[in-house]
Coordinates of C-alpha atoms in Angstrom, one line a residue:
Chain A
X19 CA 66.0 -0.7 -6.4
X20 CA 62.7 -0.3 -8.0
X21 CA 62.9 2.7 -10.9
X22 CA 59.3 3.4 -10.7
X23 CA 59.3 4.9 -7.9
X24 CA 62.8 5.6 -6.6
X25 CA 64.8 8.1 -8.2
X26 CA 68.9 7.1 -8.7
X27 CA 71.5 9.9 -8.7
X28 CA 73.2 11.4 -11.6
X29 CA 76.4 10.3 -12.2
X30 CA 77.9 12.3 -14.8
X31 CA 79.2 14.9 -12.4
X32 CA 78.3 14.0 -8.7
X33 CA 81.0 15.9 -6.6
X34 CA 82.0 18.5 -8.8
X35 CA 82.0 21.9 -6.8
X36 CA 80.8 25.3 -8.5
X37 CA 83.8 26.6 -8.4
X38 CA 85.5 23.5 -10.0
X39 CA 82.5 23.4 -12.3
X40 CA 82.9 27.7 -13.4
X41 CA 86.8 27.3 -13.6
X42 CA 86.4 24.9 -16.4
X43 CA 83.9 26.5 -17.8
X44 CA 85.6 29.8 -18.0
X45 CA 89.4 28.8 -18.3
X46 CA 91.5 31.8 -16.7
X47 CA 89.3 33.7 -19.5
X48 CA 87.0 35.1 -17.2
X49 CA 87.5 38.6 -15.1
X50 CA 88.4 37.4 -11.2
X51 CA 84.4 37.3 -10.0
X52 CA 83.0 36.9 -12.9
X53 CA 80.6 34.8 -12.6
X54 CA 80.5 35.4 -9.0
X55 CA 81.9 31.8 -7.3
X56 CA 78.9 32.2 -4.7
X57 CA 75.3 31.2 -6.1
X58 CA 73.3 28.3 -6.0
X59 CA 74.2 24.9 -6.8
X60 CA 73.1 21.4 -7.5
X61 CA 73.4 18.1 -9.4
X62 CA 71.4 19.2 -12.3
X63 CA 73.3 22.1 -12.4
X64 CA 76.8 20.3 -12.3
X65 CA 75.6 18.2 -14.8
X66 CA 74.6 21.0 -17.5
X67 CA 78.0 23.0 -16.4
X68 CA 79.8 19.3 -16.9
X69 CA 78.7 19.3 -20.4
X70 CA 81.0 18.6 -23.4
X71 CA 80.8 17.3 -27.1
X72 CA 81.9 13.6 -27.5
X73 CA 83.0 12.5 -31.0
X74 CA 84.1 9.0 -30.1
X75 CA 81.8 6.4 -28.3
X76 CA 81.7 2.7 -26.8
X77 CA 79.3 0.6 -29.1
X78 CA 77.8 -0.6 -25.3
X79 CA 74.2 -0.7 -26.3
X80 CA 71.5 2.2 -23.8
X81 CA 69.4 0.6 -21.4
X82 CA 65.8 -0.6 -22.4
X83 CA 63.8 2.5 -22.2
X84 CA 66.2 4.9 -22.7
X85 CA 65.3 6.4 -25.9
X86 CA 61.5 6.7 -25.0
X87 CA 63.1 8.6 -21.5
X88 CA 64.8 11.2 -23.8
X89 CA 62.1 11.8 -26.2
X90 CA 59.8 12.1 -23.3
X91 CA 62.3 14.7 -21.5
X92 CA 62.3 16.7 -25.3
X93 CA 58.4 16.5 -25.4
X94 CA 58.7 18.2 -22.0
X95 CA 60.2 21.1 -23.1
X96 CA 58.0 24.4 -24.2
X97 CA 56.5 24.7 -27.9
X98 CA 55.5 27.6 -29.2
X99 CA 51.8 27.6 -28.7
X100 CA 52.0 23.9 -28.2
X101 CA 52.1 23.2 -32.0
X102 CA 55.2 20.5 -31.6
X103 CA 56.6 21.5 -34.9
X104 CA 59.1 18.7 -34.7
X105 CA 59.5 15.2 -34.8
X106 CA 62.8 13.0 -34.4
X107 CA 63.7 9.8 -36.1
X108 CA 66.1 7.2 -35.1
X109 CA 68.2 5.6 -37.3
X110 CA 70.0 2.3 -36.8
X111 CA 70.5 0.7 -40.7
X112 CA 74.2 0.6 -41.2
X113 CA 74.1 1.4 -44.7
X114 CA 72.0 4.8 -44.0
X115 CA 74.3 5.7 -41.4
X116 CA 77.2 5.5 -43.8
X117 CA 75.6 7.4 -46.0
X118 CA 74.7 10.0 -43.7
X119 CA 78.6 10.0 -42.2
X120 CA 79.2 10.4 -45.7
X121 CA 76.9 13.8 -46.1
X122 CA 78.3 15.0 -43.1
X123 CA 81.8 15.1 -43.7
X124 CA 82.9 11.7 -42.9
X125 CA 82.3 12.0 -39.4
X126 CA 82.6 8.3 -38.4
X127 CA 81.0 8.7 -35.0
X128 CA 77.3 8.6 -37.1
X129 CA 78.5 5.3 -37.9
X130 CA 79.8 4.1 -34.6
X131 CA 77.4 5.8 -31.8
X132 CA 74.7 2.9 -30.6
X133 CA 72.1 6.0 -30.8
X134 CA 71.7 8.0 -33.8
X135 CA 68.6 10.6 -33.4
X136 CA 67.8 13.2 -36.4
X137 CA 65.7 16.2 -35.3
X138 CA 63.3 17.0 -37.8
X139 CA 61.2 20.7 -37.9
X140 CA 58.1 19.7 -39.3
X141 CA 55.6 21.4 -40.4
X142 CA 54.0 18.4 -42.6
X143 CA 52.1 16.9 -39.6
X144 CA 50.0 20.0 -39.2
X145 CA 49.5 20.7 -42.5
X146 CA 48.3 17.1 -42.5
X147 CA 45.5 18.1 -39.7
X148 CA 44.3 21.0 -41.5
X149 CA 43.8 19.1 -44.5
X150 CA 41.9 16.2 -43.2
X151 CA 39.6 19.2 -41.1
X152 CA 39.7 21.0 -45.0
X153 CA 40.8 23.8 -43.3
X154 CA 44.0 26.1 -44.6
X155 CA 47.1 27.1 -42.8
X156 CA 47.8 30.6 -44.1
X157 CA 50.7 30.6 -41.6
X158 CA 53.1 27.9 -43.2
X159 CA 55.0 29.4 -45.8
X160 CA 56.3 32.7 -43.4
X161 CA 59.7 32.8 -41.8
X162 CA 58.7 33.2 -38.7
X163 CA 56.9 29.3 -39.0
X164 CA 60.1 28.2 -39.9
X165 CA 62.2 30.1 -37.3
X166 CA 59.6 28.6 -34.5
X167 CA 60.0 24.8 -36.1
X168 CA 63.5 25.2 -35.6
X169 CA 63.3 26.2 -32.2
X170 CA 60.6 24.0 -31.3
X171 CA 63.5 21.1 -32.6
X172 CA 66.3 22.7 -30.9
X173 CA 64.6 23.2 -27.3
X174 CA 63.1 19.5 -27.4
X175 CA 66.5 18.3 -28.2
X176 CA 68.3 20.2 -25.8
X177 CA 66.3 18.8 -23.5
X178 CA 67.1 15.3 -24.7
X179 CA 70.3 16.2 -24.5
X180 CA 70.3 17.0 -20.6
X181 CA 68.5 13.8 -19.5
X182 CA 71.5 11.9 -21.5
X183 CA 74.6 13.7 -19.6
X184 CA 72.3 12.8 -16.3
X185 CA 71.8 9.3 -17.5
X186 CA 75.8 9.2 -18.0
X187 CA 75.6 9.5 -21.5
X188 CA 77.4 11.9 -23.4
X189 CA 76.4 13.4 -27.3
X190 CA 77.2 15.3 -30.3
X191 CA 75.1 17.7 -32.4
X192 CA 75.4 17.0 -36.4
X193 CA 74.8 20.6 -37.9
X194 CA 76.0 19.0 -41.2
X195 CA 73.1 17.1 -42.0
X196 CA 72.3 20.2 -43.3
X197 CA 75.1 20.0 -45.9
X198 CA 72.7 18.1 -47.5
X199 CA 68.7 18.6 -46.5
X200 CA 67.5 16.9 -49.6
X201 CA 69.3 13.7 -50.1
X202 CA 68.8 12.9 -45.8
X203 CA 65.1 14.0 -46.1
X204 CA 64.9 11.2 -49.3
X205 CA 66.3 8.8 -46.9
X206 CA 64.5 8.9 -44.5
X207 CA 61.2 9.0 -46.2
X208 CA 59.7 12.5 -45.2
X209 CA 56.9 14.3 -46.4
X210 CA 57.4 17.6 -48.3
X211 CA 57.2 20.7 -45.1
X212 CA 59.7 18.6 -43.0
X213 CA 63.6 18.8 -42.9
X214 CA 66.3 17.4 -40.9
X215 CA 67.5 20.5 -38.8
X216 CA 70.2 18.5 -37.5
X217 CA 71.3 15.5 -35.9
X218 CA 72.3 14.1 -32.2
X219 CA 74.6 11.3 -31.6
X220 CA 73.8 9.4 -28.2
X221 CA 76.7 6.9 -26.5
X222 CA 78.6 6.0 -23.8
X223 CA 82.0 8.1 -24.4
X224 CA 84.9 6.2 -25.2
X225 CA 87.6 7.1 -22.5
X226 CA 90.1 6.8 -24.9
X227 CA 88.9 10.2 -26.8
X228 CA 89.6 13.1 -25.4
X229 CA 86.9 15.3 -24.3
X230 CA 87.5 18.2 -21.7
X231 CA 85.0 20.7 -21.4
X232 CA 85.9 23.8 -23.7
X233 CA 85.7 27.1 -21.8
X234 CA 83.3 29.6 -23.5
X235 CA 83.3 33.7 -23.8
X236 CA 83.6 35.4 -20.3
X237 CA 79.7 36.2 -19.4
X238 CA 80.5 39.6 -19.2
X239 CA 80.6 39.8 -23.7
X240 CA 77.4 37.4 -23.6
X241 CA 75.4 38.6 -20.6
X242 CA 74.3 42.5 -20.5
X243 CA 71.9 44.7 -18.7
X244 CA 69.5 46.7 -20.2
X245 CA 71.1 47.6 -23.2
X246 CA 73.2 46.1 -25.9
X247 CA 77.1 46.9 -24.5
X248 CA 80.0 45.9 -26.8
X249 CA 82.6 47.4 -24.3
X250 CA 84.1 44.3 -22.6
X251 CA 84.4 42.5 -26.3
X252 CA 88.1 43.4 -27.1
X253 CA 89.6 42.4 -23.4
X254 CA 87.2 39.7 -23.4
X255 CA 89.0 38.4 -26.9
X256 CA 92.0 38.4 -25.7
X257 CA 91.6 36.6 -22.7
X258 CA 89.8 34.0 -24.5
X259 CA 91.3 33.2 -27.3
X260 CA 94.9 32.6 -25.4
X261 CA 92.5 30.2 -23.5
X262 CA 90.8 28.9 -26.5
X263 CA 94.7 28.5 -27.6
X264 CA 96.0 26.9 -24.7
X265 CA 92.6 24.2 -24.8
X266 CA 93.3 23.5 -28.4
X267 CA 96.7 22.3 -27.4
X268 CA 95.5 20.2 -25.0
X269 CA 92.9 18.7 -27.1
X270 CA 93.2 18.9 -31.0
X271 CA 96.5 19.5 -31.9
X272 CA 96.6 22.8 -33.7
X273 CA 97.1 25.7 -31.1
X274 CA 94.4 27.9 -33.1
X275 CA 92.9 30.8 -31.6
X276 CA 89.3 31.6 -31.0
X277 CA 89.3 34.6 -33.5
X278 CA 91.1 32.3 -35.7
X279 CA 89.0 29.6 -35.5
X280 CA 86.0 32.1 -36.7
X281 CA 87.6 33.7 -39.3
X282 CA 88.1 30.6 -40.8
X283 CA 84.6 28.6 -40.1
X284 CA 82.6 32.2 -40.9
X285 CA 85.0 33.8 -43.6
X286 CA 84.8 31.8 -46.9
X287 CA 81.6 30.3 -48.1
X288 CA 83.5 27.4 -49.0
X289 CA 83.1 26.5 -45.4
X290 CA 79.9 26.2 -45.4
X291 CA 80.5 22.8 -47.2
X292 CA 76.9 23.5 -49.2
X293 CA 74.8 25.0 -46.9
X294 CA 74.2 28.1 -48.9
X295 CA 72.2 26.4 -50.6
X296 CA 69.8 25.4 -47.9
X297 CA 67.4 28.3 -49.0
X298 CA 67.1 26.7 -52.2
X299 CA 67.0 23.4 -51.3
X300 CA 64.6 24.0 -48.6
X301 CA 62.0 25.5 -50.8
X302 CA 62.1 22.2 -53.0
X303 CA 61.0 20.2 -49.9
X304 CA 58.2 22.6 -49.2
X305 CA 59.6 25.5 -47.2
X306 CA 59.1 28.8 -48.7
X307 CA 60.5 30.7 -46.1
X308 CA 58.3 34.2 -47.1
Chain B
X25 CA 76.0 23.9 4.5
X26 CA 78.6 25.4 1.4
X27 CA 77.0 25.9 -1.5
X28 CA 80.8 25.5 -2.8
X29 CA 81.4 22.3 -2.3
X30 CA 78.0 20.2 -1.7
X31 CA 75.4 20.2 -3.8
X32 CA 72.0 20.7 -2.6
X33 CA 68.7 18.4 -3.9
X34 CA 66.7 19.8 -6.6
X35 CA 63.8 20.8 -5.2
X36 CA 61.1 21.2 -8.1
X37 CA 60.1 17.8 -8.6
X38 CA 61.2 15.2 -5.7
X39 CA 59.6 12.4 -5.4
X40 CA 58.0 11.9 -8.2
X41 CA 58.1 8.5 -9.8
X42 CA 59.0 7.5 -13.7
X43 CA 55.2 6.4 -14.1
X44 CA 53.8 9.5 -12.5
X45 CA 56.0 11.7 -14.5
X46 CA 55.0 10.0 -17.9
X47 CA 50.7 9.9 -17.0
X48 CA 51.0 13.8 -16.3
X49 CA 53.1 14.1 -19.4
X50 CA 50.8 12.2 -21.8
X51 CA 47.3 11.7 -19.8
X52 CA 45.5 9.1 -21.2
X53 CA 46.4 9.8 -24.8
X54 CA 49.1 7.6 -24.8
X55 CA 48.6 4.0 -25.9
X56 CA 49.2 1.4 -23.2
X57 CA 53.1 0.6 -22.9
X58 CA 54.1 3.5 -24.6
X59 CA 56.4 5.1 -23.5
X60 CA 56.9 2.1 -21.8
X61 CA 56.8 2.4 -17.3
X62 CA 60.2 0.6 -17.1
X63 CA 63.7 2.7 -17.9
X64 CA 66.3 5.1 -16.7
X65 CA 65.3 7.9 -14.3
X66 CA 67.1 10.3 -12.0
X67 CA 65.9 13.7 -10.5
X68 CA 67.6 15.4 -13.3
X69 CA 64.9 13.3 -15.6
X70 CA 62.1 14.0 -13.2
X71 CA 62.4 18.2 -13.2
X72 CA 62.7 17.5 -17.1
X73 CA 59.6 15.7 -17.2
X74 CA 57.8 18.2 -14.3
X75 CA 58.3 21.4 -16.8
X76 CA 55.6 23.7 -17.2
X77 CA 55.0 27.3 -18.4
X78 CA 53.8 29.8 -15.7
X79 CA 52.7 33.0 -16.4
X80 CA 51.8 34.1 -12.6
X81 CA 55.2 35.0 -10.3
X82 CA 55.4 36.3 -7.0
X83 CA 57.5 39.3 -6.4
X84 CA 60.2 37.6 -4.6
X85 CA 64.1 38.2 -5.7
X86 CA 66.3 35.9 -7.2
X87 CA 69.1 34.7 -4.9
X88 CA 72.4 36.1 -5.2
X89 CA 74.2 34.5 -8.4
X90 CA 71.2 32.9 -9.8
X91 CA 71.4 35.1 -12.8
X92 CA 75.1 34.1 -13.4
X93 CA 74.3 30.5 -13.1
X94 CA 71.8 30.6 -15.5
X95 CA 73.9 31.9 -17.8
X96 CA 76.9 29.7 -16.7
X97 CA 74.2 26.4 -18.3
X98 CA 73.4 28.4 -21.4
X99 CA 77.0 29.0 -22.3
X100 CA 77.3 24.8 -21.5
X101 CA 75.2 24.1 -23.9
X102 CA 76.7 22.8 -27.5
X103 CA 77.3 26.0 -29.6
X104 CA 77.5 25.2 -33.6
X105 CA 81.9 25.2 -34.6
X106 CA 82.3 27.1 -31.3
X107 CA 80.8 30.4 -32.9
X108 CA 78.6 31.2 -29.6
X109 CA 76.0 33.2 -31.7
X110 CA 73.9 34.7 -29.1
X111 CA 73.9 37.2 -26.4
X112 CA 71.4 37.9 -23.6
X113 CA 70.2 41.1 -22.3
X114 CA 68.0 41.3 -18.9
X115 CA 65.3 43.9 -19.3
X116 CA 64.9 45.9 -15.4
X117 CA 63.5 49.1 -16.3
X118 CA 59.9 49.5 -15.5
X119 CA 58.9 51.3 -18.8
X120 CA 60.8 49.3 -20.7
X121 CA 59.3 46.2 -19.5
X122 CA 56.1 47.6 -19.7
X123 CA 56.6 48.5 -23.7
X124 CA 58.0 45.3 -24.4
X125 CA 54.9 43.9 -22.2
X126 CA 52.2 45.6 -24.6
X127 CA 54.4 44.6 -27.5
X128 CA 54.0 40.9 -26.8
X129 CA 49.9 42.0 -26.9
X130 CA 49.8 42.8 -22.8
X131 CA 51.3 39.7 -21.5
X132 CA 51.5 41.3 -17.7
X133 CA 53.9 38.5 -16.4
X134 CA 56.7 40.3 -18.8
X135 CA 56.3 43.4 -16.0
X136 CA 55.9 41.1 -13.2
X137 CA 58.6 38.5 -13.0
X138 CA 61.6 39.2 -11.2
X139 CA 63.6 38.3 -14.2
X140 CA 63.1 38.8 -17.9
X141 CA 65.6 38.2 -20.1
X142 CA 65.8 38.4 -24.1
X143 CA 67.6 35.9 -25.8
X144 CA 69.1 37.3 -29.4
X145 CA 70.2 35.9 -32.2
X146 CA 73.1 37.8 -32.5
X147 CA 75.4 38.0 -35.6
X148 CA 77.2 41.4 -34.7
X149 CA 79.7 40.4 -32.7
X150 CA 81.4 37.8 -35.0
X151 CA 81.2 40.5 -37.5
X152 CA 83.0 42.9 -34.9
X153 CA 85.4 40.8 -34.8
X154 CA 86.0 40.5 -38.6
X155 CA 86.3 43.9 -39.2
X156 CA 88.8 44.1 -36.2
X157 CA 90.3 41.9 -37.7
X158 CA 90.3 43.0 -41.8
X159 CA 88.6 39.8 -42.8
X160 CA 85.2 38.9 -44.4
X161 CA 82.6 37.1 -43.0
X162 CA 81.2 35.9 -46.0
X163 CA 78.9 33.5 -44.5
X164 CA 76.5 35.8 -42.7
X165 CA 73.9 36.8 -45.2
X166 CA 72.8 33.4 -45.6
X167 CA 69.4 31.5 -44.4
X168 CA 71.8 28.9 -42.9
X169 CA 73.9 31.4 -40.5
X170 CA 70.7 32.8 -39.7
X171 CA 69.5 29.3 -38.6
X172 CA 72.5 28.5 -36.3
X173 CA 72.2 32.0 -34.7
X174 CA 68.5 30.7 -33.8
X175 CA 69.3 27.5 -32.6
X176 CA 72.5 28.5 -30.9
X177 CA 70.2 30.8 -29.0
X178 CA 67.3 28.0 -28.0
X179 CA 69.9 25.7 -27.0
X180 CA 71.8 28.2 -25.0
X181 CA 68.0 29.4 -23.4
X182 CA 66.6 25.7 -22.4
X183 CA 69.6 24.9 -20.5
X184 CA 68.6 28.6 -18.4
X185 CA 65.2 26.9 -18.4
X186 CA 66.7 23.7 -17.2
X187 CA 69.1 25.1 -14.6
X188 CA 65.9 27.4 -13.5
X189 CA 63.6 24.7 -13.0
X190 CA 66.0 22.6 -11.1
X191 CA 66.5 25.8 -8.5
X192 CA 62.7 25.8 -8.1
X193 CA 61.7 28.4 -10.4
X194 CA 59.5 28.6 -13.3
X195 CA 59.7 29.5 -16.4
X196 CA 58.2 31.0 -19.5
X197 CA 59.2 31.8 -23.0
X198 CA 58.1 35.3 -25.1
X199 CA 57.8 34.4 -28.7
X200 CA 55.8 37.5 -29.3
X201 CA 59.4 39.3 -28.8
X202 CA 58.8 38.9 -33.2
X203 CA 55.6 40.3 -33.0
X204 CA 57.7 43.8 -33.1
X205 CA 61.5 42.9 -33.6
X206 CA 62.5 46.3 -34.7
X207 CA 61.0 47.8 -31.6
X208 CA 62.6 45.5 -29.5
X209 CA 66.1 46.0 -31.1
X210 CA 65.4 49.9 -31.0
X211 CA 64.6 49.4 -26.9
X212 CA 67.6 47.1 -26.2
X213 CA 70.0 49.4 -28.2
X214 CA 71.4 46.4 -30.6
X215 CA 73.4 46.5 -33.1
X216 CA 72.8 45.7 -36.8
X217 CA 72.9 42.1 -37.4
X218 CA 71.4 40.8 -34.6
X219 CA 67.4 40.4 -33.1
X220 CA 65.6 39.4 -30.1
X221 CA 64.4 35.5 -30.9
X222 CA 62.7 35.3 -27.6
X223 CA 62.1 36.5 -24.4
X224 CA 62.2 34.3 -21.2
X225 CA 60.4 35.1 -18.0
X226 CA 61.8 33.6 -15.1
X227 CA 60.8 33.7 -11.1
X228 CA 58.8 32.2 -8.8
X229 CA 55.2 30.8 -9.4
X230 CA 52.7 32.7 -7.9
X231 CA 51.0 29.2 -6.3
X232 CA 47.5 30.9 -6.8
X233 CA 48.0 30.4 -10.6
X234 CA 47.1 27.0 -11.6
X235 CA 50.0 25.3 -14.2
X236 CA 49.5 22.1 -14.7
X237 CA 51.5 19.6 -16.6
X238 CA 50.5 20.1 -19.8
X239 CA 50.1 17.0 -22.0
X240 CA 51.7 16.2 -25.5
X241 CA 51.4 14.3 -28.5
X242 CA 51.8 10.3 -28.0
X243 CA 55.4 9.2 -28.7
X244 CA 53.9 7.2 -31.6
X245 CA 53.0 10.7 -33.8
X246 CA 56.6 12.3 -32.8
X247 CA 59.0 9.3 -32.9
X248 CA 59.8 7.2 -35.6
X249 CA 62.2 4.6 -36.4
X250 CA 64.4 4.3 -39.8
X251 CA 61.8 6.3 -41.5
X252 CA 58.5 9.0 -41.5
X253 CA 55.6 6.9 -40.4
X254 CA 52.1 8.8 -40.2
X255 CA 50.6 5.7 -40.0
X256 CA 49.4 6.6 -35.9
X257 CA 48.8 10.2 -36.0
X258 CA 45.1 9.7 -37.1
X259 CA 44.4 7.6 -33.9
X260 CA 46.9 9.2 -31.8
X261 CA 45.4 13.1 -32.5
X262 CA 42.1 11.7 -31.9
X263 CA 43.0 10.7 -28.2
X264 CA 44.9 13.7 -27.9
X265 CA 42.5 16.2 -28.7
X266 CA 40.4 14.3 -26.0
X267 CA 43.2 14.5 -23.7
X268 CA 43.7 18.2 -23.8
X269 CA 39.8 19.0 -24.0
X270 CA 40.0 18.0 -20.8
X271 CA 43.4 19.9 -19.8
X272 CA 41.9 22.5 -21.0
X273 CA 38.6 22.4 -19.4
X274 CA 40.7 22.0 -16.3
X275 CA 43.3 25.1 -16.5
X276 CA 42.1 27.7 -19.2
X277 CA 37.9 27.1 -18.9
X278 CA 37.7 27.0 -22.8
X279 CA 37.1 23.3 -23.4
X280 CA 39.5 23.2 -26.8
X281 CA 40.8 20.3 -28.7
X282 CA 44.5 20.2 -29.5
X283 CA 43.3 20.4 -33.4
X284 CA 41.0 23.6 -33.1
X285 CA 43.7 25.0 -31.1
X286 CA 46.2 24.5 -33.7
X287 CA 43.9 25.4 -36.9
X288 CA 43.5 28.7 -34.9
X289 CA 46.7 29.5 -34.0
X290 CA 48.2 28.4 -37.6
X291 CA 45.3 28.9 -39.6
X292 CA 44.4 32.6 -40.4
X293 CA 47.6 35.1 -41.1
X294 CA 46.1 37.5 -38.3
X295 CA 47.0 34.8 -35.6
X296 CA 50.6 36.0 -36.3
X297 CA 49.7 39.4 -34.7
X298 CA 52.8 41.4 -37.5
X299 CA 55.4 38.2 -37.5
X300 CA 54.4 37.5 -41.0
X301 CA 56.4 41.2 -41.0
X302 CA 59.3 39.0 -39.8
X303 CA 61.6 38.4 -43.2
X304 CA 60.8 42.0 -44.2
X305 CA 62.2 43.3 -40.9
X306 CA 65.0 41.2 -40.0
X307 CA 66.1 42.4 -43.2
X308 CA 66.3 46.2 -42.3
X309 CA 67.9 44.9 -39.5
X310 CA 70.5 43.6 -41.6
X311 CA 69.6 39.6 -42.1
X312 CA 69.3 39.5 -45.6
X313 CA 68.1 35.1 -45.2
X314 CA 69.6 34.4 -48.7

């Protein structure tokens, strides 16, 4: 088989039907018909619906050229005005990997995934153009600069993200790197203008951790039509979180509702584990977010 | 056939090979070997790899579902702690489309694609919940809850993109949804707390518009190992601004280098067209960005 030129299948969800794919999606959450179980359908598609968040992972190393095939399928994705406000770092010393677990909670899989990929929005590398043409960016210091690095980092790792789980591969985003912005971007060396948004663990899942796809809102409180329509919230709640209830069970022990789960993550500031300081830290590293 | 049970073949890219995929991506920019010819690929990879923006549709309808399915991958997509901070609205009204159109400084393919959908950032309904609930969300008026609800939102959007692209559609994103946020809010009817990030055009290319591939950055500039290197981007911006001189020449008749292009686009305030407005407004529609 010659990967030049033939394409292989994917393999992370061949055979799974739409109906399969939408039931676990939705749980018994979702109002009969909604979505509707007829609709196209295809591998790609199974594979995005297959998705889940894998926290434990074989150390089995990727394949030779995998990492350049991800970062090509991020580059792929759109950028706003094709500025490519990001940039992503791999990092494979054990002792910065500790460190990071270490910022992020302890979560051990930064330690153990044979892929560890941080996102960075950067702003530095333009600002590095302008000043070797000596000419200023007045845009850099706005909000909306920001906002669009952080997209730019989020759609190119989505995409990266996609061409793992069809590579077989399975992945974790690490939001907390952000418990810490300062201390990561010290180790890993960047320029003042850039941060780590967040970070992506890349592996083959262990199949000893348990990882079942987590049904999400029924579409009918995310998706509406022309205007903004609350209505469906409060039935849609209550059919979730029973189902949120029942996957917790399944999965992580503590039967904990969706609403609960909220409360808890949004309510105190003490769960933000530091990251109300990210405005403050952010403008030390360049980011004056105007 | 049963669109049920048997998946279909993606149709948008088929065929193509790894190295073709990879020269379209990065033209001759690229240094030799980089990214290197050998690796994984699939046709999951390969619709990755063949995305580009289009701005021309035909008239044609959606299939049934399509919508639903789309928003089936965006609500697969990781989601920070669960909290599903987005909601999407699809704009069908003729005048509406046709303000938002002139908002986003007369970008016609807003009026002419079958579907448009805006993708918001969208705080309110947690906070719906709270107050259903008699419990503080104390976390919301910070710059890191409004950076979740943005990258919640881009994730959730490029798996739509990805899912469209694999159905044979084509896609393109509305940043200039910013360029009037309060507007936009005001025509969608949203609640406080939440804003239009984005738009996203989706349908079929018109084939009389030319898209191209577009090319990026070499992997060099944008992927680094253990720590920020800048070391290539002098050499590597130098064959890039080559490289899309000649895109350019090709697809938009304005032979531009990738550095004038960017030192226009990020250079004078007035290339924002009102999103350096953005902090100022968001904030009267109750982000504060602490």
């Amino acid at each position: 088989m010659d990967s030049l030129t033939t394409p292989t299948t994917d393999i992370s969800s061949a055979g799974i039907s739409r109906a399969e794919a939408l039931s676990r999606r939705y749980g018994a959450a979702a109002p009969a018909g909604d979505p509707p179980s007829n609709g196209p359908w295809n591998e790609t598609i199974a594979s995005l619906l297959d998705h889940r968040s894998v926290r434990g992972f074989l150390p089995d190393p990727l394949p030779p050229g995998t990492l350049e095939t991800l970062i090509a399928a991020a580059q792929s994705a759109a950028t706003s005005s094709n500025m490519q406000l990001w940039t992503a770092i791999t990092v494979d010393d054990p002792a910065t990997r500790k460190e990071l677990a270490a910022i992020a909670g302890d979560q051990k899989h930064i330690e153990q995934c044979p892929l560890y990929l941080c996102w960075i929005a950067d702003l530095s590398r333009n600002e590095r153009m302008s000043q070797a043409e000596q000419a200023d960016l007045e845009t850099l210091p706005w909000l909306e600069t920001y906002t669009v690095a952080c997209i730019d980092a989020a759609l190119a790792a989505q995409n990266a993200v996609v061409a793992a789980n069809a590579l077989g591969l399975r992945t974790v985003y690490i939001g907390a790197m952000r418990n810490d912005p300062a201390r990561v971007a010290e180790l890993l060396g960047l320029p003042p203008k850039s941060f780590v948004a967040f970070g992506l663990c890349v592996g083959y899942a262990d199949p000893k951790a348990k990882n079942e796809v987590k049904p999400r809102l029924p579409q009918s409180t995310v998706l509406h039509r022309e205007r903004y329509d609350a209505t469906p919230e409060r039935r849609d709640r209550a059919a979730y979180d029973a189902e949120l209830e029942k996957f917790s069970a399944r999965n992580e022990m503590a039967a904990t509702s969706w609403t609960r789960r909220v409360l808890a993550r949004m309510g105190p500031i003490a769960a933000m584990n530091g990251r109300e300081r990210l405005r403050a830290t952010l403008a030390k590293l360049g980011f004056e977010i105007r």
